Every structure is written in structure tokens, then in C-alpha cells.
Short mmCIF file of C-alpha atoms in Angstrom, two decimals:
data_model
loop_
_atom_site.label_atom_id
_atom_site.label_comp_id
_atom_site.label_asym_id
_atom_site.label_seq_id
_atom_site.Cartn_x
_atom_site.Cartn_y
_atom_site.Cartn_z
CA UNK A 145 -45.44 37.55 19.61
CA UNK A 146 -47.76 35.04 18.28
CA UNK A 147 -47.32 37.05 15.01
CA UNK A 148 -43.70 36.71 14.96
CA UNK A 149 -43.98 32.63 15.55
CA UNK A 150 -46.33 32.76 12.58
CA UNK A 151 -44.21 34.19 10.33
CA UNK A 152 -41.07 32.09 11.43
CA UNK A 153 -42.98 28.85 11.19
CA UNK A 154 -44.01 30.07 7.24
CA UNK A 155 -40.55 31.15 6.96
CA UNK A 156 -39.35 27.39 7.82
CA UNK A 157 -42.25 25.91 5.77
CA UNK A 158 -40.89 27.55 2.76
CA UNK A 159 -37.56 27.20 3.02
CA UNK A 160 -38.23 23.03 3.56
CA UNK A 161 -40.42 22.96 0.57
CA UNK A 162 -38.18 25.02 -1.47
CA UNK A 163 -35.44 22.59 -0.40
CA UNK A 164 -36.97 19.81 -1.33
CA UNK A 165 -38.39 20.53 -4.77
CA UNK A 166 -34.10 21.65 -5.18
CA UNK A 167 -33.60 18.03 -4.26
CA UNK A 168 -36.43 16.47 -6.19
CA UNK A 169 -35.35 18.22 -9.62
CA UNK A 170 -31.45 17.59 -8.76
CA UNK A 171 -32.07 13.58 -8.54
CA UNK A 172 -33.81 13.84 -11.45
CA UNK A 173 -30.78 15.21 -13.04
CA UNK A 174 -28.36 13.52 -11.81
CA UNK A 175 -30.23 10.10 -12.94
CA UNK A 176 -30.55 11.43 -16.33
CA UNK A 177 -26.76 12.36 -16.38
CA UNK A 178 -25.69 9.02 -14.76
CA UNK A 179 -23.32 7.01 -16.26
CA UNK A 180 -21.79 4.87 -13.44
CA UNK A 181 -24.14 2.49 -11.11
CA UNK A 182 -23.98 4.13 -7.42
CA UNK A 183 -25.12 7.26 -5.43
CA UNK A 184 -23.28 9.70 -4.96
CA UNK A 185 -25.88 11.87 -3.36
CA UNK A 186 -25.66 14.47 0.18
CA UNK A 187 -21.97 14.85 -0.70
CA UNK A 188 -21.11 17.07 2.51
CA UNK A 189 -21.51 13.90 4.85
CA UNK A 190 -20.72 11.54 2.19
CA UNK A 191 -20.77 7.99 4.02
CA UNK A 192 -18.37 9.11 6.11
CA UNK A 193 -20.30 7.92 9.25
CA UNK A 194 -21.04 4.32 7.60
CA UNK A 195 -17.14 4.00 6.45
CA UNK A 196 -16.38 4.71 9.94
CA UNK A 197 -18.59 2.22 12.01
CA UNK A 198 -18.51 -0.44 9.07
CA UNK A 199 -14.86 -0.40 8.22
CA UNK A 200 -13.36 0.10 4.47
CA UNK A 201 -13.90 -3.97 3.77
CA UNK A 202 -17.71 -3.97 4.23
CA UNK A 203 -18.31 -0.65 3.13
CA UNK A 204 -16.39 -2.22 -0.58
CA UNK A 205 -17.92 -5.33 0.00
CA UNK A 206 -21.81 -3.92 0.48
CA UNK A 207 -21.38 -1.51 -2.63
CA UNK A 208 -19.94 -3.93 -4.84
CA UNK A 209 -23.16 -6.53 -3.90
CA UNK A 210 -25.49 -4.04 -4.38
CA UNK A 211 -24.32 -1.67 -7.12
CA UNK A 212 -21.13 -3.66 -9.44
CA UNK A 213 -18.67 -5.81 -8.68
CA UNK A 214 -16.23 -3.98 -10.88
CA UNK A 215 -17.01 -0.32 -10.90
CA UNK A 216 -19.09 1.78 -9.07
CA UNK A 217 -19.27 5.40 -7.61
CA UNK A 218 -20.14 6.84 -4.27
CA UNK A 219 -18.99 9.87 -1.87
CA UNK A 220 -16.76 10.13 0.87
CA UNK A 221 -14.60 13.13 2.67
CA UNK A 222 -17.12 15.37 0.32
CA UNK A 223 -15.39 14.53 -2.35
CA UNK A 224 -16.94 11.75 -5.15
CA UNK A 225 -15.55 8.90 -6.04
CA UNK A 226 -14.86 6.14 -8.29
CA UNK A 227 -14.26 2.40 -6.94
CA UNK A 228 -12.53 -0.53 -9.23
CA UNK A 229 -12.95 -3.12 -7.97
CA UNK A 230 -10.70 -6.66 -9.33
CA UNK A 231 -6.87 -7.43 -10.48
CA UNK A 232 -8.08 -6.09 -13.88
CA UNK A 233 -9.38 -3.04 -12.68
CA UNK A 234 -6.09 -2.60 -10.45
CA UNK A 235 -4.21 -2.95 -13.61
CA UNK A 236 -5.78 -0.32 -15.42
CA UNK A 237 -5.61 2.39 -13.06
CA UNK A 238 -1.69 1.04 -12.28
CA UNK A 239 -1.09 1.36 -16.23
CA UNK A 240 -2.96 4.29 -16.57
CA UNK A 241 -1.39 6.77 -14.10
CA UNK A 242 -0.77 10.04 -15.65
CA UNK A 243 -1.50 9.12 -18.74
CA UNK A 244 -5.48 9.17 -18.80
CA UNK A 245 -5.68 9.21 -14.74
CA UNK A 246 -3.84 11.09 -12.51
CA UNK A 247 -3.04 11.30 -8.61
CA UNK A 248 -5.36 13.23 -6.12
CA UNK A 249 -5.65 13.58 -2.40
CA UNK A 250 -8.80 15.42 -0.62
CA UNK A 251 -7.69 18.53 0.95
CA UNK A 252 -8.36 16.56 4.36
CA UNK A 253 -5.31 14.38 3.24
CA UNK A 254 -3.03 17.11 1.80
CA UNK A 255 -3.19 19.11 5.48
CA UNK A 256 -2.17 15.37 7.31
CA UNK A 257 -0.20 14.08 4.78
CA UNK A 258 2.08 17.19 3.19
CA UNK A 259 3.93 20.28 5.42
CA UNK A 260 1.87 23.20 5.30
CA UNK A 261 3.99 24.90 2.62
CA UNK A 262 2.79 22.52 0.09
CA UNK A 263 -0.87 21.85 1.47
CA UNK A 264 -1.90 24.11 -1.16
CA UNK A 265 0.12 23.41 -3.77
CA UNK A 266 -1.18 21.73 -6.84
CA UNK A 267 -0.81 18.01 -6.94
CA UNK A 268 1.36 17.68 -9.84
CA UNK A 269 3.82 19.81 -8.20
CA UNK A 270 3.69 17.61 -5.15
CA UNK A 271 4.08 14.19 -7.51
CA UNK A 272 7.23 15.90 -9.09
CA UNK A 273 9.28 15.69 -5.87
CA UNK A 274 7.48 12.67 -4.52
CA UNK A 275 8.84 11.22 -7.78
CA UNK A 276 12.16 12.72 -7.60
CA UNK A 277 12.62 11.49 -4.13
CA UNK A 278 11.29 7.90 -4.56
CA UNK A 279 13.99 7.94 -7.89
CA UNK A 280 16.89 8.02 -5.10
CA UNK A 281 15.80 5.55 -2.67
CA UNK A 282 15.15 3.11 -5.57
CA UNK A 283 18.09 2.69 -6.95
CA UNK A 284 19.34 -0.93 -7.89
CA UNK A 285 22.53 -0.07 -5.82
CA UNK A 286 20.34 1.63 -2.97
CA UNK A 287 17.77 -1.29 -3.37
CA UNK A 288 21.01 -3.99 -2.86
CA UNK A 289 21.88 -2.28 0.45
CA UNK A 290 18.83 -2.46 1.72
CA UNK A 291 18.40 -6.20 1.57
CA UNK A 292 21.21 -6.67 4.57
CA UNK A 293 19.23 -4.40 6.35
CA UNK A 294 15.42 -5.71 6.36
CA UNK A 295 16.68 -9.09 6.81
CA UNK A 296 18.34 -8.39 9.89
CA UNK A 297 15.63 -6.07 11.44
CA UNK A 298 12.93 -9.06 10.72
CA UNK A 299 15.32 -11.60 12.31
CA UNK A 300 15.33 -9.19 15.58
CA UNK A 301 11.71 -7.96 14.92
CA UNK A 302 10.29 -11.88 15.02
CA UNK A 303 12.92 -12.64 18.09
CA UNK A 304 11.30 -9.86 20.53
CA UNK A 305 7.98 -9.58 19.45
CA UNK A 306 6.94 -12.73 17.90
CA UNK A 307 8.57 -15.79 19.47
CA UNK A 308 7.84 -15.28 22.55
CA UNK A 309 4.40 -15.29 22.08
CA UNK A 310 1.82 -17.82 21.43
CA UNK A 311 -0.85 -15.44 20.11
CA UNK A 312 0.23 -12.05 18.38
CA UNK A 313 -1.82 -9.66 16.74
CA UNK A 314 -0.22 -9.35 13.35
CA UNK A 315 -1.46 -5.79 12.04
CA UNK A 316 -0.40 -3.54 14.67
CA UNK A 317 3.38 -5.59 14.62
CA UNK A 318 3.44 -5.23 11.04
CA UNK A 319 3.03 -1.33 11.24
CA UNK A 320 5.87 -0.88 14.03
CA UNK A 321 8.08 -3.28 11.75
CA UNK A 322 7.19 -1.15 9.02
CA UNK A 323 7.62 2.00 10.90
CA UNK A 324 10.88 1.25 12.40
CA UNK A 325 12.33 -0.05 8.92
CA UNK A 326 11.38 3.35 7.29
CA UNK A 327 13.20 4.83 10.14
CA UNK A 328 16.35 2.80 9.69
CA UNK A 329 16.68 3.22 6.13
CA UNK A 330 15.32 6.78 5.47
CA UNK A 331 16.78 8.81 8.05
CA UNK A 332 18.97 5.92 9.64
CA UNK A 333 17.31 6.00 13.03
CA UNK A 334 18.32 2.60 14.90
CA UNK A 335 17.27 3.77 18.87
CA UNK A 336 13.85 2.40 19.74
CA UNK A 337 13.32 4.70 21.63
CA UNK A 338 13.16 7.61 18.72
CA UNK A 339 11.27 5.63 16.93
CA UNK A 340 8.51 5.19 19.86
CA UNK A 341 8.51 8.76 19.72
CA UNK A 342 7.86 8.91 16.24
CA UNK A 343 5.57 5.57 16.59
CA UNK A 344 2.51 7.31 18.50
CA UNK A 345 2.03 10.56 17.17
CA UNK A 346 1.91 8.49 13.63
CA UNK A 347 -0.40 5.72 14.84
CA UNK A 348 -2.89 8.87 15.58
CA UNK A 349 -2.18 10.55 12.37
CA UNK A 350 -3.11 7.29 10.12
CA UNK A 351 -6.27 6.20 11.81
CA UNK A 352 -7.62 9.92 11.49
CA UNK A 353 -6.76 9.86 7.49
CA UNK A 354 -10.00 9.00 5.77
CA UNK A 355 -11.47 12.06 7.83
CA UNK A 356 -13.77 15.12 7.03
CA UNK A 357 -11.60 18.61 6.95
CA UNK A 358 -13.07 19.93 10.63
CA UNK A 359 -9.96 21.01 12.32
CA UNK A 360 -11.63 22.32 16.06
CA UNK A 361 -10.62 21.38 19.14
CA UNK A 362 -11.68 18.29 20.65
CA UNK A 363 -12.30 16.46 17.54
CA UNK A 364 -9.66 13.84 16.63
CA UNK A 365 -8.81 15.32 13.24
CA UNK A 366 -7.90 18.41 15.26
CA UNK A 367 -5.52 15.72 17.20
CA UNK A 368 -4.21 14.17 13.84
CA UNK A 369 -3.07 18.13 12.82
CA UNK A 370 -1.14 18.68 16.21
CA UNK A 371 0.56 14.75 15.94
CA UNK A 372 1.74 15.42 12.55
CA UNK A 373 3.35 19.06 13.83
CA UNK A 374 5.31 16.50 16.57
CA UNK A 375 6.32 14.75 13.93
CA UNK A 376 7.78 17.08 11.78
CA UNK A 377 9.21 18.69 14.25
CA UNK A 378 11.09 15.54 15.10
CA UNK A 379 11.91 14.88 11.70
CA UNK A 380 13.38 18.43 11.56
CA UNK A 381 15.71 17.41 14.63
CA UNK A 382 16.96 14.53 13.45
CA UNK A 383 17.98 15.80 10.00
CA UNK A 384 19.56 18.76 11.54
CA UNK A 385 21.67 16.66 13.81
CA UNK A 386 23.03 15.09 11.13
#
């Protein structure tokens, strides 16, 4: 026995030094190869955990202090990333897209975001219909119809949730305005009611977004998977009842 615990503590002393000399010899060249200021480094947490507890605003706001205020790189969802950072920077990737840049979701997103048919599906198949669809709903004629329509749901959207308030909190009212607009134009949904039902399931969905791809039960991305089945299969009622 005391043989055996020997051999397994050796075992585990290797293994740690062998891990980090890998380490050692990988920062080494990665800050040889570097060409953007950041770290990008332990890529299967990412800052995942700091993002989470710090919000997206400070974890910008501490990178750009400490690393560039207009680019820099880091990790996050296991993936690495790029950050701009300014209206200039905005511009460029706006003016750029698919020409020299060109869209991409983590897998994380893609299983949320997409039905499972196209989860796998590569992303420039996915931009073709998003594109084809967002052509339609676009349209200067569709665009002059719409007008009618958001004014009158902000009149009644400020009348029952706003006025009769002296203190509102303007984010979460902005998302079920948002929400129930999409609704009304998109797959002309006017009962509140439906849109409640739709509401919750897509609050969950959202706030589990920016999440690492563990889909087990119990954890909330798990949660986010089974809310966006309720919604599609909500969305699938109401567009076969009409």
C-alpha cells in the first residue's frame, strides 16, 4: 500500500511538472507570436467567470485601461477574441463585413440562437437566409407600414407601463416593448397574453447567451436549451394557425 501511494504521488509530480514546463514553453510562444496587446491565455475557462460577476461594461472598460483603448484580444466561451473598441473601430468592422471580416457565433450561441437543423450548419449558410429574410421585412413599402404600427404600440406601451409610475426601470420595459413589437409585426401577435408566453422563456434564453457549451441538468444553460424548445414550439403554433 505505501508502495502504491508512492508511485501515485511520483505519478502526480510528473504529470504537474510536465504540465508546467508545456505552459512555460507555450507563453513563450505565444509572446513571440503576439501581435495584438492582451491575453488570451487558459482558453477553456476563458474569463467567463469575471464577465459574469463584473458585467460586459467593466470587463470592456478594465481591458481597454489596461491593455488598448482601441484594440485588444482576450478569451471568452473558449473561443478568442478580438475587441474594437471606438466609433472608428465600429466603422470598420460595419464596412468591412464579408468583405475582409465575416460573421461568427460560438457553438454555445448557434445551439440557443438557431433550430437544431441548422446548429451545425456552416455560418455562411445561416447568413444567406438571415439575409434573405431581413431583405423582406425591410422593404421601403414594408418599412412605411410599420411606422403606424410602432407609434401606436409606444403610445399604449408609455400609457400602461410608464405614466403611471414615478420611478420605472427602463431596461427590462424596453425589452418587453421590444419583444411585443417583434411579435406584432413579425408574426402579427397582438394578445398579451401570447406574448407573456413567449416573454419568459426568452428573458431566460438571453441572459444565458454569453455562456460556456455545458448542457447538464441543473445548470442554467441546460434551462436556456429547454426555453428555447418552448419557444419554438410556440412559434410553430402560431404559424400553423395561420
Amino acid at each position: 500500500m505505501k508502495g502504491f501511494t508512492l508511485y501515485f504521488l511520483y505519478t502526480i509530480l510528473v504529470l504537474l511538472v510536465s504540465l508546467y514546463i508545456f505552459l512555460l514553453k507555450n507563453n513563450k510562444n505565444f509572446s513571440k507570436n503576439k501581435l495584438l496587446p492582451g491575453n488570451i491565455r487558459w482558453q477553456v475557462l476563458g474569463k467567463n467567470i469575471e464577465f459574469a460577476t463584473s458585467g460586459p461594461r467593466k470587463f470592456i472598460e478594465e481591458r481597454m485601461n489596461k491593455y488598448s483603448s482601441q484594440v485588444f484580444e482576450t478569451s471568452f466561451l473558449g473561443e478568442t477574441i478580438v475587441v474594437f473598441c471606438g466609433p472608428a473601430r465600429n466603422k470598420f468592422l460595419f464596412s468591412n463585413e464579408n468583405k475582409i471580416l465575416t460573421s461568427c457565433l460560438s457553438r454555445s450561441m448557434r445551439k440557443v440562437l438557431l433550430f437544431s437543423s441548422y446548429v451545425d450548419n456552416s455560418l455562411k449558410e445561416v447568413d444567406v437566409i438571415q439575409r434573405s429574410f431581413l431583405h423582406e421585412i425591410l422593404k421601403h413599402e414594408a418599412l412605411k407600414q410599420y411606422i403606424l404600427v410602432m407609434d401606436a404600440l409606444a403610445r399604449h406601451h408609455l400609457e400602461t407601463e410608464w405614466a403611471s409610475f414615478k420611478e420605472v426601470q427602463v431596461y427590462d420595459l424596453e425589452k418587453h416593448y421590444t419583444l411585443a413589437l417583434a411579435c406584432r409585426l413579425f408574426m402579427n401577435i397582438e394578445d398579451p397574453l401570447h406574448v407573456k408566453i413567449l416573454s419568459d422563456p426568452f428573458g431566460c434564453v438571453m441572459k444565458e447567451l454569453f455562456s460556456i457549451l455545458l448542457d447538464f441538468p441543473g445548470i442554467t444553460y441546460n434551462r436556456a436549451i429547454k426555453d428555447r424548445k418552448i419557444i419554438r414550439g410556440q412559434l410553430l403554433k402560431i404559424v400553423r394557425n395561420q
